[in-house]
Amino acid sequence: MALDAETRSQLIETVRRFVRERCVPFERQVADDDRVPDAIVAEMRSLGLFGLSIPVEYGGLGLGMEEEVLVALELGGTSPAFRSVIGTNVGIGSQGVVMFGTDAQKAEWLPKLASGAIVASFALTEPGAGSDAASLKTSAIHQGDHYLVNGTKRFITNANRAGMFTLMARSDATKKGASGVSAFIVPADLEGVSVGPPEKKMGQQGAHICDVHFDDVRVPDHLRLGREGEGFKLAMQVLDRGRLHISGVCVGVAERLIRDCVAYAREREQFGQKIGEFQLIQAMLADSKTEAYAARCMVMDAAKKRDEGGNVTMEAACAKYFASEMVGRVADRAVQIFGGAGYVADYGIERFYRDVRTFRIYEGTSQIQQLVIARNLLRGEG
Ligand SMILES: Cc1cc2nc3c(=O)[nH]c(=O)nc-3n(C[C@H](O)[C@H](O)[C@H](O)COP(=O)(O)OP(=O)(O)OC[C@H]3O[C@@H](n4cnc5c(N)ncnc54)[C@H](O)[C@@H]3O)c2cc1C
């Protein structure tokens, strides 16, 4: 544990209060405006949320995985768009620098990411390379003291706010798969970097994804992360961690929806009694609680193993697969328990139903998690 027990519980309590008092009341506004208010982003900065996972010596809170998951569980208590504000700095955008950065790279970039002075994005997916990320085509050709980068990245979270990208690009055109890929820090203000307009999405309004174009961008050698050819390995290690964080958020959202369902079932009356007295409603509540609890146990166990230094690729995939599918079922039951009120916008339940859908898609689809789990089992690593 990076934090002592008292500091940890204070942090969790602070995040819980922030979520309930400062985020929940603005959920509808954020969805309608497609924007998280600047004042809330500023509060996230002052609470240190951008730096949750960044080491203390670089200005972050230096949380271990279990602690980060505990915070993610709390952040799941509100619309996922709020978490997305800090999500890439805490996870996929920054962790390549934390895990593979040189001292100089860390000293230059991590303090800015920890404070939230700049936002980091993770640029792996391309128009032709999603699940098969190792087939990416963005090229990084070494010339003298720099790499010349060309290509397009797709669906990049927070790209329109990013000050830097953790970019995966092919530095060795003779190698078609993972071994030809290197990772780079690319400052967003380098000449030739441009960001497309935010995509219209099914849910999570307030969180944005955009195309990012690299046209003859000169990335200096000193901004390569890790060794040449290590970029895919970096991306996968970053995603292992990201999958545990997302699993925690999924559990947090499920627990929020269960609380909302219980409150509604206690208050709504039909046939002269509270609907919570109907055993068919109770069954849905019980199924949701059971599954959310199972996912909570799974992600906490995997997070502890990671903190102990274990390889949790398979466990992270299990947790992401189960938790993201679980929260989809919980959101579906929530719509059912709320009846017509679950389907109309006023109650916010249909919004969560749409918001959680992407958890089964990004940071590896459910099918990719299944493949990762099975591959590890068949290798004898289960
Ligand atoms: C909201 C959002 C945010 C995102 N943020 C980022 C980001 O910040 N950075 C980033 O790099 N990317 C990001 N992505 C991209 C995301 O990671 C990809 O969308 C995802 O990996 C799937 O790739 P794809 O969309 O190309 O689907 P495809 O890979 O084309 O998959 C289509 C379908 O085929 C299935 N499939 C593919 N291969 C197999 C297989 N071998 N066996 C069985 N089924 C298979 C998939 O599971 C899926 O059902 C984001 C996406 C979304 C929606």
Tab-separated table of N, CA and C in Angstrom, residues 17 29 76 80 110 132 144 165 191 221 249 251 256 272-273 314 328 347 377:
chain	number	residue	atom	x	y	z
A	17	ARG	N	-17.629	11.972	-1.306
A	17	ARG	CA	-18.382	13.217	-1.081
A	17	ARG	C	-18.373	14.075	-2.354
A	29	GLN	N	-27.073	17.913	-16.679
A	29	GLN	CA	-26.495	19.084	-17.379
A	29	GLN	C	-25.309	18.664	-18.250
A	76	GLY	N	-17.335	5.586	-10.037
A	76	GLY	CA	-18.444	4.927	-10.732
A	76	GLY	C	-19.804	5.310	-10.161
A	80	PRO	N	-20.282	8.175	-16.068
A	80	PRO	CA	-18.888	7.868	-16.419
A	80	PRO	C	-18.144	9.014	-17.102
A	110	LEU	N	5.511	13.913	-16.227
A	110	LEU	CA	4.617	13.421	-15.162
A	110	LEU	C	4.084	14.522	-14.237
A	132	ASP	N	-7.372	-5.882	-33.691
A	132	ASP	CA	-6.068	-6.342	-34.202
A	132	ASP	C	-5.082	-5.174	-34.194
A	144	GLY	N	17.781	10.621	-39.120
A	144	GLY	CA	18.701	11.466	-38.342
A	144	GLY	C	18.378	11.422	-36.859
A	165	PHE	N	0.236	12.953	-26.589
A	165	PHE	CA	-0.277	11.622	-26.932
A	165	PHE	C	0.789	10.568	-26.631
A	191	GLU	N	4.221	20.415	-35.021
A	191	GLU	CA	3.693	20.699	-36.354
A	191	GLU	C	3.261	19.397	-37.036
A	221	ASP	N	14.082	11.959	-31.275
A	221	ASP	CA	14.471	10.646	-30.724
A	221	ASP	C	14.234	10.548	-29.227
A	249	VAL	N	-14.663	0.856	-12.197
A	249	VAL	CA	-15.713	1.820	-12.558
A	249	VAL	C	-17.026	1.080	-12.842
A	251	VAL	N	-18.093	-1.705	-11.608
A	251	VAL	CA	-18.699	-2.125	-10.335
A	251	VAL	C	-19.327	-0.916	-9.640
A	256	ARG	N	-24.178	1.972	-7.914
A	256	ARG	CA	-25.027	3.175	-7.955
A	256	ARG	C	-26.425	2.814	-8.476
A	272	GLY	N	-51.455	-1.631	-4.905
A	272	GLY	CA	-51.611	-1.314	-3.489
A	272	GLY	C	-50.416	-1.652	-2.623
A	273	GLN	N	-49.288	-1.927	-3.217
A	273	GLN	CA	-48.103	-2.185	-2.390
A	273	GLN	C	-46.834	-1.689	-3.083
A	314	MET	N	-4.275	-12.243	-17.340
A	314	MET	CA	-5.494	-13.053	-17.437
A	314	MET	C	-6.561	-12.567	-16.451
A	328	GLY	N	-23.785	-4.089	-17.798
A	328	GLY	CA	-24.795	-4.036	-18.857
A	328	GLY	C	-26.086	-4.716	-18.406
A	347	TYR	N	-35.370	10.352	-15.384
A	347	TYR	CA	-34.850	9.601	-14.242
A	347	TYR	C	-33.366	9.239	-14.395
A	377	LEU	N	-4.898	-19.615	-20.524
A	377	LEU	CA	-5.226	-20.948	-20.003
A	377	LEU	C	-4.504	-22.031	-20.794
